[in-house]
Short mmCIF file of N, CA, C and O and ligand atoms in Angstrom, two decimals:
data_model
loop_
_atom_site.label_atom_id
_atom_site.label_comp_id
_atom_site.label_asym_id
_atom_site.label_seq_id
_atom_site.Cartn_x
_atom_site.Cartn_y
_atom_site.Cartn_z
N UNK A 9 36.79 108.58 -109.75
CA UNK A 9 37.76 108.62 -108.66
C UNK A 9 37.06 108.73 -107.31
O UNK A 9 37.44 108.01 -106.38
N UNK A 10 36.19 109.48 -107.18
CA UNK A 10 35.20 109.63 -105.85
C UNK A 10 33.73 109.05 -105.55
O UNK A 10 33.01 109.22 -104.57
N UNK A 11 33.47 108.12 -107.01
CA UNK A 11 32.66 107.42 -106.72
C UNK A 11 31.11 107.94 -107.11
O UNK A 11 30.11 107.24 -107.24
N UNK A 12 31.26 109.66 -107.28
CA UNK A 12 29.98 110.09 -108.03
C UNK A 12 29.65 109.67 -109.48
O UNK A 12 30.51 109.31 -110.28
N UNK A 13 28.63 109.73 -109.68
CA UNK A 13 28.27 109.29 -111.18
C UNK A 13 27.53 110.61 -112.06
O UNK A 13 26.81 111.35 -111.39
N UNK A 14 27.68 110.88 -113.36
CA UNK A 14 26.85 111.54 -114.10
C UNK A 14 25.32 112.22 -113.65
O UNK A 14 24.36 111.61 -114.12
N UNK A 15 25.06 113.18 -112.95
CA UNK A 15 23.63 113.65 -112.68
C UNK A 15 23.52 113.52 -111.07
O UNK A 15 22.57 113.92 -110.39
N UNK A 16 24.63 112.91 -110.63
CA UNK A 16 24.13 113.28 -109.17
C UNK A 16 24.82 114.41 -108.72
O UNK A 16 25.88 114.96 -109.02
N UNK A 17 23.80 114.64 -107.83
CA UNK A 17 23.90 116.46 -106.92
C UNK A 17 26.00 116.18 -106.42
O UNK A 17 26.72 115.29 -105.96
N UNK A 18 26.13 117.68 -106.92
CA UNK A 18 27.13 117.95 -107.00
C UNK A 18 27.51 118.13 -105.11
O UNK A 18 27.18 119.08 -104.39
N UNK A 19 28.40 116.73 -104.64
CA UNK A 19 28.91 116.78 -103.66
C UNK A 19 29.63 118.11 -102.86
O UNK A 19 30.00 117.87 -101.71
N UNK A 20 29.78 118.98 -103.18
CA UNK A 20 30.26 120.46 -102.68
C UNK A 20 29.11 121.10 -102.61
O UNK A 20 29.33 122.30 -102.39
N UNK A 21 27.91 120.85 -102.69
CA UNK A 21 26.64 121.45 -102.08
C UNK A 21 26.20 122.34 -103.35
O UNK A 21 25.02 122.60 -103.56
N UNK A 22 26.93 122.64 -103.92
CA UNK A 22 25.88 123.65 -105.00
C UNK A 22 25.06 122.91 -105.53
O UNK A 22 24.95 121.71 -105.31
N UNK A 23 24.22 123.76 -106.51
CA UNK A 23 23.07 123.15 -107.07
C UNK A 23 22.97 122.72 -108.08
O UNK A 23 21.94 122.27 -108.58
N UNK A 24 24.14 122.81 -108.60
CA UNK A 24 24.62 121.93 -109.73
C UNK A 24 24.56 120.50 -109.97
O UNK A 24 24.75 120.02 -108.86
N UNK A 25 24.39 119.47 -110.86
CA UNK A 25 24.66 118.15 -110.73
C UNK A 25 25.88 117.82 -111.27
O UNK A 25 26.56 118.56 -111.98
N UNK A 26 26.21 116.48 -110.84
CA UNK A 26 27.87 116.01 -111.62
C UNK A 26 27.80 115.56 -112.72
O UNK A 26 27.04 114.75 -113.24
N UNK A 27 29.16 116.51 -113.28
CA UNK A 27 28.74 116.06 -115.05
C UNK A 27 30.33 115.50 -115.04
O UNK A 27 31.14 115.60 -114.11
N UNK A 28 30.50 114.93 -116.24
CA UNK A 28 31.89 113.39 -115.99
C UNK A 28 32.68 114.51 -117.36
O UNK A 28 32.18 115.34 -118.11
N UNK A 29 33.93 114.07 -117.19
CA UNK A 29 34.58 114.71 -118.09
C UNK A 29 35.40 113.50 -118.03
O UNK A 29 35.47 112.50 -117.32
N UNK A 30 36.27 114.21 -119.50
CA UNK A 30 37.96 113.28 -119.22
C UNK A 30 38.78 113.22 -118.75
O UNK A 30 39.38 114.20 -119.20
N UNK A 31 39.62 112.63 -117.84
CA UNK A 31 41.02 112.65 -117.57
C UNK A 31 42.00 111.90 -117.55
O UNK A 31 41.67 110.76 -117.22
N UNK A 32 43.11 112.03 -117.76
CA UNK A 32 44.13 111.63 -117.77
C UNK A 32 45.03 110.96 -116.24
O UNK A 32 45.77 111.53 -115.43
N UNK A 33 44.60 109.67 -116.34
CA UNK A 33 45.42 108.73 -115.21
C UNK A 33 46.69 108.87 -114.94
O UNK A 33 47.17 108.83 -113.80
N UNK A 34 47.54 109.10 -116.33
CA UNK A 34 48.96 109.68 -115.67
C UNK A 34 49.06 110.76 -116.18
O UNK A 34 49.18 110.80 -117.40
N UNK A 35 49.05 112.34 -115.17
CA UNK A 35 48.91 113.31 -115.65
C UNK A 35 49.75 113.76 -116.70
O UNK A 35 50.83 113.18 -116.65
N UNK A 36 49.67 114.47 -117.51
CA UNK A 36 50.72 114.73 -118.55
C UNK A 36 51.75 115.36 -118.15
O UNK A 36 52.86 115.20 -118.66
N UNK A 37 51.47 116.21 -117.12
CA UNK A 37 52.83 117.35 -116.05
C UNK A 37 53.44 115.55 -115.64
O UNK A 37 54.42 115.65 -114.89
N UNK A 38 53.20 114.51 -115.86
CA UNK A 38 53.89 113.17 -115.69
C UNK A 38 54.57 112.18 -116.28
O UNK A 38 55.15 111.18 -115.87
N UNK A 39 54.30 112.87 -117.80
CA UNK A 39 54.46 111.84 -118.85
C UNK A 39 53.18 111.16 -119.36
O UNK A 39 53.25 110.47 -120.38
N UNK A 40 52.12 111.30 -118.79
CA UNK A 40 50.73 110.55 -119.75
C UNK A 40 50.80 111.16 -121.04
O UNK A 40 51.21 112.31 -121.19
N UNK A 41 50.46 110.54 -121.84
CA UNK A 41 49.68 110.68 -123.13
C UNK A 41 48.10 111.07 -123.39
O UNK A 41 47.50 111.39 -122.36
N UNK A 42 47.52 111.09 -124.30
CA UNK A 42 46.30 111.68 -124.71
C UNK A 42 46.10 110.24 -125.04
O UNK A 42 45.30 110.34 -125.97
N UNK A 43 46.34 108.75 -124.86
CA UNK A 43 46.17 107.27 -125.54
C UNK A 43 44.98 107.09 -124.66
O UNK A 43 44.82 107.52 -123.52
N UNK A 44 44.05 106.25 -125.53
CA UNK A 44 42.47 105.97 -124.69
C UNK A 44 42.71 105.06 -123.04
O UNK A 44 42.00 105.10 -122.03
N UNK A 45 43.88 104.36 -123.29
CA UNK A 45 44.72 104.02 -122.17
C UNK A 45 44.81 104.74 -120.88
O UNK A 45 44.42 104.39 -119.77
N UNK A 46 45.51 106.00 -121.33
CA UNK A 46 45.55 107.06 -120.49
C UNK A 46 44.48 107.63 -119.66
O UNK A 46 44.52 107.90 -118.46
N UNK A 47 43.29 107.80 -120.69
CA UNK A 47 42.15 108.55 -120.47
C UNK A 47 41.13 107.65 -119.11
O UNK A 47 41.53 106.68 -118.47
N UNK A 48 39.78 108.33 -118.96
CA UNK A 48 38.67 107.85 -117.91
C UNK A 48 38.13 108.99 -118.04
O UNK A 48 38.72 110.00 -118.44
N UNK A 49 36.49 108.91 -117.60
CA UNK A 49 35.97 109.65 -116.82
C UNK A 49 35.51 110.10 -115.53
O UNK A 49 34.58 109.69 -114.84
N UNK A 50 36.20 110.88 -115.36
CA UNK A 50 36.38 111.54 -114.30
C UNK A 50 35.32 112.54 -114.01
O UNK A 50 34.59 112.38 -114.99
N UNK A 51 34.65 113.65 -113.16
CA UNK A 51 33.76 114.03 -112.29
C UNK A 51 34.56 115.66 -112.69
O UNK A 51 35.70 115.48 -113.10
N UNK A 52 34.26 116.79 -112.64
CA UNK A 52 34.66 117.81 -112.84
C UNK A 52 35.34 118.28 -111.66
O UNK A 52 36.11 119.24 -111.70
N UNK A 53 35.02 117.44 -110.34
CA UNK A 53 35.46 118.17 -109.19
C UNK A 53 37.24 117.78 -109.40
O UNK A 53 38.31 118.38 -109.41
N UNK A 54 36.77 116.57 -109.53
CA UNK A 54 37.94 115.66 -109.64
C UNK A 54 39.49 116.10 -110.35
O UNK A 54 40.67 116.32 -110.09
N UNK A 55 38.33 116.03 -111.61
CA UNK A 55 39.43 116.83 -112.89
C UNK A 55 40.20 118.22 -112.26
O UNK A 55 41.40 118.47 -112.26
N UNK A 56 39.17 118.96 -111.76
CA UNK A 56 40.07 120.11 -111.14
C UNK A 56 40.92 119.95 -110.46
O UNK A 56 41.85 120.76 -110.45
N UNK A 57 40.91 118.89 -109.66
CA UNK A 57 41.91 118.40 -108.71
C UNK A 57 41.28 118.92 -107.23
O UNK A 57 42.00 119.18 -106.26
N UNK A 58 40.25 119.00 -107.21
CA UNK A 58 39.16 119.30 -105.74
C UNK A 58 39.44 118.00 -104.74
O UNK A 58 39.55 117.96 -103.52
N UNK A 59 39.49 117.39 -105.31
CA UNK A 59 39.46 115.70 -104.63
C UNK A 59 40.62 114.63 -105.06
O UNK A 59 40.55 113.40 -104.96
N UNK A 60 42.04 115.66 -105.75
CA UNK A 60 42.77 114.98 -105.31
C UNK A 60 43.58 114.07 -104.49
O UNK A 60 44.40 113.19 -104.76
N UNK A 61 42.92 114.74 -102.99
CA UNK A 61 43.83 114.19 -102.21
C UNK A 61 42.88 112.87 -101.85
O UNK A 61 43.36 112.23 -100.91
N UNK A 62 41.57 112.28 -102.39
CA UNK A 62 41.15 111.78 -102.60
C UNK A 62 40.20 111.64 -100.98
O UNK A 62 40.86 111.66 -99.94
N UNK A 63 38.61 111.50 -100.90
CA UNK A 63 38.00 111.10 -99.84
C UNK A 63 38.15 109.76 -99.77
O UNK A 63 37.86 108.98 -100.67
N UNK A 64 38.70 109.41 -98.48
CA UNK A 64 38.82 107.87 -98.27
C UNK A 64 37.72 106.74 -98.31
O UNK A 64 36.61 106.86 -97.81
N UNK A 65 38.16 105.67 -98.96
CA UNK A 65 37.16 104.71 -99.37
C UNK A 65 36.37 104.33 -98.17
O UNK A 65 37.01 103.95 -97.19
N UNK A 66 34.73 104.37 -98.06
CA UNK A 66 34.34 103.99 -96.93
C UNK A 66 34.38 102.38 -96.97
O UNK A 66 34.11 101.59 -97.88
N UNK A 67 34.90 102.13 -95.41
CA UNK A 67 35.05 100.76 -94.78
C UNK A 67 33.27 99.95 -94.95
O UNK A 67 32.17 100.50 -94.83
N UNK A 68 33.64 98.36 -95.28
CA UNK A 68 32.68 97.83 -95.14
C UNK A 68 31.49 98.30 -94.00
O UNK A 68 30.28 98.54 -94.04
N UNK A 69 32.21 98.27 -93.28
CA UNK A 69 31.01 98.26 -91.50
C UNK A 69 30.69 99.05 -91.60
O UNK A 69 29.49 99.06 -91.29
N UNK A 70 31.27 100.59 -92.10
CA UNK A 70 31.05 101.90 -92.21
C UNK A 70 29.82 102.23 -92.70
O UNK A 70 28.80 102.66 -92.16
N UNK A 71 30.16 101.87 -94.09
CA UNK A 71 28.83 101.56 -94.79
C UNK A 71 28.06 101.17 -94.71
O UNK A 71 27.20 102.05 -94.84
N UNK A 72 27.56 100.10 -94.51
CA UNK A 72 26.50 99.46 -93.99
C UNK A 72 25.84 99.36 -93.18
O UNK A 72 24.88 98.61 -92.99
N UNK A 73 26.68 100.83 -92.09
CA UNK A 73 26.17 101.11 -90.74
C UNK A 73 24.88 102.03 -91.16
O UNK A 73 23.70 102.09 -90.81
N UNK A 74 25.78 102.77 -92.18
CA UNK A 74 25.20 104.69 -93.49
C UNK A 74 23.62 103.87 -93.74
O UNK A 74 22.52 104.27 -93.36
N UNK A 75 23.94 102.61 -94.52
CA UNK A 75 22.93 102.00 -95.04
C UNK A 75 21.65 102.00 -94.32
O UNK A 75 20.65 102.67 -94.60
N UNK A 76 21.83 101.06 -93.24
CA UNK A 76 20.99 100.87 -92.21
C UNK A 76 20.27 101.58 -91.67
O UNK A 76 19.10 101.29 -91.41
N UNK A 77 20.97 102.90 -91.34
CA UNK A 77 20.28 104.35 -90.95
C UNK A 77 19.83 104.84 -92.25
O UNK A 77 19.42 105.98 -92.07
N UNK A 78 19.76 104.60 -93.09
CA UNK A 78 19.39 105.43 -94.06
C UNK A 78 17.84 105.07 -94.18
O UNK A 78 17.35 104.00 -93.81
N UNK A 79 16.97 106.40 -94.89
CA UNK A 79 15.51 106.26 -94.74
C UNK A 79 15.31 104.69 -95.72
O UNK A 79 16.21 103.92 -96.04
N UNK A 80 14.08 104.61 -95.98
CA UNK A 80 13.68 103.13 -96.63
C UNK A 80 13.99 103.79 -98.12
O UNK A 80 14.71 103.07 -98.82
N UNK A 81 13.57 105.09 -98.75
CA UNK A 81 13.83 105.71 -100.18
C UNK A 81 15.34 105.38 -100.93
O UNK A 81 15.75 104.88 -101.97
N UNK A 82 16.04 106.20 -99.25
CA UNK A 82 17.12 105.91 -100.14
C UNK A 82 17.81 104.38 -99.81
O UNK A 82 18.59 103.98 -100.68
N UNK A 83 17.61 103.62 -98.81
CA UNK A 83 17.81 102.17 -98.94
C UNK A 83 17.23 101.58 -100.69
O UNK A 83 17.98 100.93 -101.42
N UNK A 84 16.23 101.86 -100.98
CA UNK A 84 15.56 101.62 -102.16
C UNK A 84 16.76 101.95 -103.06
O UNK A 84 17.46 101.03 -103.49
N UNK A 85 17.13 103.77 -103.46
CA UNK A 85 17.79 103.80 -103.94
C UNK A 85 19.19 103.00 -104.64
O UNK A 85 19.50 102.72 -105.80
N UNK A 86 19.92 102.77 -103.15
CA UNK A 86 21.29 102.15 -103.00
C UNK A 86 20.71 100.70 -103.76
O UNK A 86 21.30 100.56 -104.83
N UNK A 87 20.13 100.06 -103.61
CA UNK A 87 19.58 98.60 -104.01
C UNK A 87 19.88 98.80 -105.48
O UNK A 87 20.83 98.31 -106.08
N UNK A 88 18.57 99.89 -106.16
CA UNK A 88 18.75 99.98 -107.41
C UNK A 88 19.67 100.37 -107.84
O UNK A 88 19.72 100.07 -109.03
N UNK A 89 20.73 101.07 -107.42
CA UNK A 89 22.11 101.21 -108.22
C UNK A 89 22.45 99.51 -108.21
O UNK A 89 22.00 98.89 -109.16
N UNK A 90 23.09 98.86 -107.36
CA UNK A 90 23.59 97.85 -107.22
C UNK A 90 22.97 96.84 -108.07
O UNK A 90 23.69 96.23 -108.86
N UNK A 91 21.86 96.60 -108.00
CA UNK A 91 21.03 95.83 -109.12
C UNK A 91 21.86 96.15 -110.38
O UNK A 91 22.55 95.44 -111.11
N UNK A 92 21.48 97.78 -110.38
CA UNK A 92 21.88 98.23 -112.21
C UNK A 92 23.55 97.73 -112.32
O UNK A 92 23.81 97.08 -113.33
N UNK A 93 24.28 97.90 -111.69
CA UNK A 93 26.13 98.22 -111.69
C UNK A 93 25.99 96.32 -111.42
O UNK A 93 26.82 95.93 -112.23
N UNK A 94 25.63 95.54 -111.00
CA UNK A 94 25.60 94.03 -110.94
C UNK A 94 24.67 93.33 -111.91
O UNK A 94 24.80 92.13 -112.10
N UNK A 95 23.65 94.12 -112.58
CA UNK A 95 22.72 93.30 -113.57
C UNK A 95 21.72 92.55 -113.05
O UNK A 95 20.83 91.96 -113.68
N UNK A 96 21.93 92.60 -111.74
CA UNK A 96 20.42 91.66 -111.12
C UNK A 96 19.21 92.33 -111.45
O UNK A 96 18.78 93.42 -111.83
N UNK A 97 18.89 91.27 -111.16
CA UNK A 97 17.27 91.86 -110.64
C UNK A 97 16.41 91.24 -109.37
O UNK A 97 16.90 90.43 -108.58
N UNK A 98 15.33 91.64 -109.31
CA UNK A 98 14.70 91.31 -107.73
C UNK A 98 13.71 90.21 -108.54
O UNK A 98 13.08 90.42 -109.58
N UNK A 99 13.75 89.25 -107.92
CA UNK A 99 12.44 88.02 -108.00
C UNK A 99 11.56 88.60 -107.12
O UNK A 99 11.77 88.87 -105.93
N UNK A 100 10.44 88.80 -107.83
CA UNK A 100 9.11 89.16 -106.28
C UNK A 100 8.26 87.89 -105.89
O UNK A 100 7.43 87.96 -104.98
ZN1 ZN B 27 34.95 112.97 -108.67
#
């Protein structure tokens, strides 16, 4: 829902990392079911409902502004997610 993944540093600053749990897309206080349908993984903050009200999706320009300023490591970083989540790879 917020876009963290499994093992990264837990966005609320502790020193914890994010670990993914299950949840339920239509809450059951809604009528969801326990059907694999129903289900996802979800982020623990999430599940609690920490980030219900959800952090807004950053805007293209936004991003890429973040990007730009960002050191060369984590530019590196961002690449290699995208590679991994798209399947590319880099021709050298
Ligand atoms: Zn989350």
């Amino acid at each position: 829902m917020c876009g963290v993944a499994a093992g990264d540093p837990d966005p609320f600053g502790t020193e914890r990392t994010v670990r993914l749990t299950m949840g339920h897309i239509i809450d059951k206080s809604k009528g969801g079911d326990d059907s694999p349908q129903n289900l996802r993984a979800v982020c623990t903050n999430c599940n609690e409902g920490l980030q219900n009200t959800g952090l807004p999706k950053p805007d293209q320009i936004h991003l890429l502004a973040q990007v730009r300023r960002a050191t060369i490591d984590d530019q590196r970083a961002v690449l290699n997610w995208l590679l991994q989540k798209f399947k590319l790879k880099v021709v050298e």
